[in-house]
Coordinates of C-alpha atoms in Angstrom, one line a residue:
M60 CA 2.7 -20.4 -33.8
N61 CA 2.9 -16.9 -35.1
P62 CA 6.6 -15.9 -35.6
K63 CA 5.9 -12.7 -33.7
D64 CA 4.7 -14.6 -30.7
S65 CA 7.8 -16.7 -30.8
K66 CA 10.0 -13.6 -30.7
E67 CA 8.0 -12.2 -27.8
N68 CA 8.4 -15.4 -25.8
E69 CA 12.1 -15.2 -26.2
K70 CA 12.1 -12.0 -24.2
V71 CA 10.3 -13.5 -21.2
H72 CA 12.7 -14.2 -18.3
T73 CA 12.9 -17.9 -17.4
D74 CA 16.2 -18.1 -15.6
F75 CA 15.8 -17.2 -12.0
K76 CA 18.7 -19.0 -10.4
E77 CA 20.2 -15.7 -9.4
K78 CA 17.1 -13.5 -9.4
M79 CA 14.1 -12.9 -7.2
T80 CA 10.9 -14.6 -8.4
Y81 CA 7.3 -13.3 -8.1
G82 CA 6.6 -16.0 -5.5
E83 CA 9.7 -15.0 -3.5
Y84 CA 8.8 -11.3 -3.5
L85 CA 5.3 -12.1 -2.2
Q86 CA 6.5 -14.8 0.1
L87 CA 3.9 -17.1 -1.3
G88 CA 5.5 -20.2 0.3
D89 CA 4.6 -18.8 3.7
L90 CA 1.3 -17.3 2.6
L91 CA -0.2 -20.3 0.9
S92 CA 0.9 -22.7 3.6
S93 CA -1.0 -20.9 6.3
Q94 CA -4.4 -22.5 5.6
T95 CA -4.3 -25.3 8.1
R96 CA -7.6 -27.1 8.6
L97 CA -8.4 -28.5 12.0
S98 CA -11.0 -30.8 10.6
S99 CA -11.4 -32.9 7.5
H100 CA -14.4 -30.9 6.2
H101 CA -14.0 -29.5 2.7
D102 CA -15.6 -26.1 3.6
E103 CA -13.3 -25.2 6.4
M104 CA -10.8 -24.1 3.7
L105 CA -13.4 -21.5 2.6
F106 CA -13.9 -20.3 6.2
I107 CA -10.1 -19.9 6.8
I108 CA -9.3 -18.1 3.6
I109 CA -12.2 -15.6 3.8
H110 CA -11.1 -14.5 7.3
Q111 CA -7.4 -14.4 6.3
V112 CA -8.1 -12.3 3.2
S113 CA -10.2 -9.9 5.4
E114 CA -7.3 -9.6 7.8
L115 CA -5.0 -8.7 4.9
W116 CA -7.4 -6.0 3.7
M117 CA -7.7 -4.7 7.3
K118 CA -3.9 -4.5 7.4
L119 CA -4.0 -2.2 4.4
I120 CA -6.9 -0.2 5.9
L121 CA -4.8 0.5 9.0
H122 CA -1.8 1.4 6.9
E123 CA -4.0 4.0 5.0
L124 CA -5.9 5.3 8.0
R125 CA -2.7 5.9 10.1
A126 CA -1.1 7.8 7.2
A127 CA -4.2 9.8 6.6
I128 CA -4.4 10.8 10.3
D129 CA -0.8 11.9 10.2
N130 CA -1.3 13.9 7.1
I131 CA -4.5 15.6 8.3
R132 CA -2.8 16.6 11.6
K133 CA 0.2 18.0 9.7
G134 CA -2.1 20.0 7.4
D135 CA -1.6 17.9 4.3
I136 CA -5.3 17.2 3.9
Q137 CA -5.2 16.7 0.1
E138 CA -2.6 13.9 0.7
A139 CA -5.1 12.2 2.9
F140 CA -8.0 12.2 0.4
K141 CA -6.6 9.5 -1.8
M142 CA -5.8 7.3 1.2
L143 CA -9.4 7.7 2.5
A144 CA -10.8 6.9 -0.9
R145 CA -8.7 3.8 -1.0
V146 CA -10.0 2.7 2.4
S147 CA -13.6 2.9 1.0
N148 CA -12.7 0.8 -2.0
I149 CA -11.0 -1.8 0.3
Q150 CA -14.2 -1.9 2.4
N151 CA -16.1 -2.8 -0.7
Q152 CA -13.9 -5.8 -1.1
I153 CA -14.5 -7.0 2.4
I154 CA -18.3 -6.4 2.1
Q155 CA -18.3 -8.6 -1.0
A156 CA -16.4 -11.3 0.8
W157 CA -19.6 -12.0 2.9
D158 CA -21.3 -13.1 -0.3
V159 CA -18.7 -15.8 -0.7
L160 CA -18.9 -16.9 2.9
S161 CA -22.7 -17.0 2.8
T162 CA -22.4 -20.0 0.4
L163 CA -21.6 -22.0 3.6
T164 CA -24.7 -23.6 4.9
P165 CA -25.7 -24.3 8.5
A166 CA -25.4 -28.0 8.0
E167 CA -21.8 -27.6 6.6
Y168 CA -20.6 -25.2 9.3
I169 CA -21.7 -27.4 12.3
E170 CA -19.4 -30.1 10.9
F171 CA -16.3 -28.2 11.8
R172 CA -17.5 -25.4 14.1
D173 CA -16.3 -27.2 17.3
S174 CA -12.8 -27.2 15.9
L175 CA -12.6 -23.4 16.4
G176 CA -12.8 -23.8 20.2
Q177 CA -13.2 -20.3 21.7
A178 CA -11.5 -18.6 18.7
S179 CA -13.8 -16.0 17.1
G180 CA -13.7 -13.0 14.8
F181 CA -14.7 -11.0 17.9
Q182 CA -11.0 -11.3 18.9
S183 CA -9.6 -9.8 15.6
Y184 CA -7.1 -7.3 17.0
Q185 CA -6.8 -5.5 13.6
Y186 CA -10.5 -4.9 13.6
R187 CA -10.2 -3.4 17.0
M188 CA -7.4 -1.1 15.8
V189 CA -9.6 0.0 12.9
E190 CA -12.4 0.8 15.4
F191 CA -9.8 2.7 17.5
A192 CA -8.6 4.6 14.4
L193 CA -12.2 5.7 13.7
G194 CA -12.8 6.7 17.4
Y195 CA -14.7 3.8 18.9
K196 CA -12.6 3.1 22.0
T197 CA -13.8 0.3 24.2
P198 CA -11.3 -0.5 27.0
H199 CA -12.7 -3.9 28.0
V200 CA -11.6 -5.4 24.7
L201 CA -7.9 -4.9 25.6
K202 CA -8.1 -7.7 28.1
I203 CA -8.6 -10.2 25.3
Y204 CA -5.0 -9.6 24.2
E205 CA -3.1 -9.8 27.5
K206 CA -1.8 -13.2 26.5
D207 CA 0.6 -11.5 24.1
P208 CA 2.4 -8.6 25.8
A209 CA 3.8 -7.1 22.6
L210 CA 0.4 -7.2 20.9
H211 CA -1.3 -5.8 24.0
K212 CA 1.2 -2.9 24.0
E213 CA 0.5 -2.2 20.3
L214 CA -3.2 -2.2 20.9
K215 CA -2.9 0.1 24.0
E216 CA -0.9 2.6 21.9
A217 CA -3.6 2.5 19.2
F218 CA -6.2 2.9 21.9
E219 CA -4.5 6.0 23.3
A220 CA -3.8 7.6 19.9
P221 CA -6.0 10.3 18.3
S222 CA -8.7 9.0 15.9
I223 CA -9.3 10.4 12.4
Y224 CA -12.3 12.3 13.7
D225 CA -10.1 13.8 16.5
A226 CA -7.8 15.0 13.7
A227 CA -10.8 16.4 11.7
I228 CA -12.1 18.3 14.7
E229 CA -8.7 19.8 15.3
K230 CA -8.8 21.1 11.7
L231 CA -12.2 22.7 12.3
A232 CA -10.7 24.5 15.3
E233 CA -7.6 25.6 13.3
A234 CA -9.9 26.9 10.6
G235 CA -11.4 29.3 13.2
F236 CA -14.5 27.5 14.2
A237 CA -15.5 27.9 17.8
I238 CA -15.2 24.3 19.0
N239 CA -16.0 23.5 22.6
P240 CA -12.7 23.4 24.6
D241 CA -13.8 20.3 26.4
V242 CA -14.0 18.5 23.1
L243 CA -10.5 19.6 22.1
A244 CA -9.1 18.7 25.5
R245 CA -10.8 15.3 25.8
E246 CA -8.9 12.1 26.4
Y247 CA -8.4 10.2 23.2
T248 CA -9.4 7.0 25.1
E249 CA -13.0 8.2 25.5
I250 CA -15.7 7.2 23.1
Y251 CA -16.7 10.4 21.2
H252 CA -20.2 11.8 21.8
A253 CA -21.8 14.5 19.6
D254 CA -21.3 18.1 20.5
P255 CA -23.3 21.1 19.3
S256 CA -20.2 23.2 18.6
V257 CA -18.9 20.5 16.2
E258 CA -22.3 20.2 14.4
A259 CA -22.4 24.0 14.0
A260 CA -19.0 24.0 12.5
W261 CA -19.8 21.2 10.0
S262 CA -23.1 23.0 9.2
K263 CA -21.2 26.1 8.2
V264 CA -18.8 24.0 6.1
Y265 CA -21.7 22.5 4.2
K266 CA -23.3 25.8 3.7
N267 CA -20.1 27.4 2.4
V268 CA -18.6 24.6 0.3
D269 CA -16.4 26.9 -1.8
Q270 CA -14.9 28.6 1.2
Y271 CA -14.2 25.4 3.1
W272 CA -13.6 23.0 0.2
D273 CA -10.9 20.9 1.9
L274 CA -13.0 20.4 5.0
Y275 CA -16.1 19.6 3.0
Q276 CA -14.2 16.9 1.0
L277 CA -12.8 15.5 4.3
A278 CA -16.3 15.3 5.7
E279 CA -17.6 13.4 2.7
K280 CA -14.7 11.0 2.8
L281 CA -15.4 10.2 6.4
V282 CA -19.1 9.7 5.6
D283 CA -18.1 7.3 2.9
I284 CA -16.0 5.3 5.3
E285 CA -18.6 5.1 8.0
D286 CA -21.3 4.2 5.5
H287 CA -19.2 1.3 4.2
L288 CA -18.3 0.1 7.7
Q289 CA -22.0 0.0 8.6
Q290 CA -22.7 -2.0 5.4
W291 CA -19.9 -4.4 6.4
R292 CA -21.4 -4.8 9.9
F293 CA -24.8 -5.4 8.4
R294 CA -23.6 -8.0 6.0
H295 CA -21.6 -9.7 8.8
M296 CA -24.7 -9.8 11.0
K297 CA -26.9 -11.2 8.2
T298 CA -24.3 -13.8 7.2
V299 CA -23.9 -15.0 10.8
E300 CA -27.7 -15.2 11.2
R301 CA -27.9 -17.1 7.9
I302 CA -25.3 -19.7 9.0
I303 CA -25.8 -20.1 12.8
G304 CA -29.1 -18.3 13.6
H305 CA -29.1 -16.9 17.1
K306 CA -26.6 -19.2 18.7
K307 CA -23.9 -17.7 20.8
G308 CA -20.6 -16.9 19.1
T309 CA -17.6 -19.2 19.5
G310 CA -15.9 -16.5 21.5
G311 CA -18.8 -16.2 24.0
S312 CA -20.5 -13.2 22.5
S313 CA -24.3 -13.2 22.0
G314 CA -23.7 -13.5 18.2
V315 CA -26.3 -11.9 16.1
G316 CA -27.6 -9.9 19.1
Y317 CA -24.2 -8.3 19.7
L318 CA -23.8 -7.6 15.9
K319 CA -27.2 -5.9 15.8
K320 CA -26.3 -3.8 18.8
V321 CA -23.1 -2.4 17.3
L322 CA -25.0 -1.3 14.3
D323 CA -26.4 1.5 16.4
H324 CA -23.0 3.1 17.1
R325 CA -22.2 6.2 15.0
F326 CA -18.5 7.1 14.5
F327 CA -19.0 10.7 13.2
P328 CA -22.4 11.7 14.6
E329 CA -22.5 15.3 13.6
L330 CA -21.8 14.5 10.0
W331 CA -25.0 12.6 9.9
D332 CA -27.0 15.0 12.1
V333 CA -26.0 18.0 9.9
R334 CA -27.9 16.5 7.0
T335 CA -31.2 16.9 8.9
S336 CA -30.4 20.4 10.1
L337 CA -29.2 21.9 6.8

């Protein structure tokens, strides 16, 4: 052994009787004991971990989106940019997870699929809150969570809160753009639909980038997030089709048919339409 290496090793902390360890800080005991298979099939571990990891990433997405919304509404748009860029990079991680799950073959999945009962990714409450934060408000999904009053209350609050696009449109109005008063006064619980006044405002932003640099950057960050979300949805749909074909989902949805349908929804429609009109 190199004498220098020996001296370096002497500096490494090894006595943790009175100190916090890495595992304790991350609560690895709880985290790594949460993968409980309901079947004896080897690949159920893959299925559980992929979905748990995705839920952890969604927790961070929500953390960043909520902070970004608060900062935009307070006028600290620059503070929100790093958060939104981070969301896009997290989305890349979730998209790539489908490549790992797609190593699960149909013959392998049917060996443990019945163990799931009616449990389904369709019921992911964090995914619903991500949709709410982006402005896709579907009231019927709240019924799924009535079993847990505390969770239902949290979801209802997220459902009634302004989305990041609501915050962006407010900034357009504050910048002096003539936004339709009905858009500004709309209930946050309504699914947003494109409005000519909002498209006109974004068009002016894109035609005068130097004058509206912050709004221009905000628009591009939002396009990044929607682009990545649609990629995630597409990879989800194709992975499901690859593994179960066109069977119904375990939660009762139409499976691939449902996933194809949601691909048509646009979160920030004017930001896409303006590219044609410019």
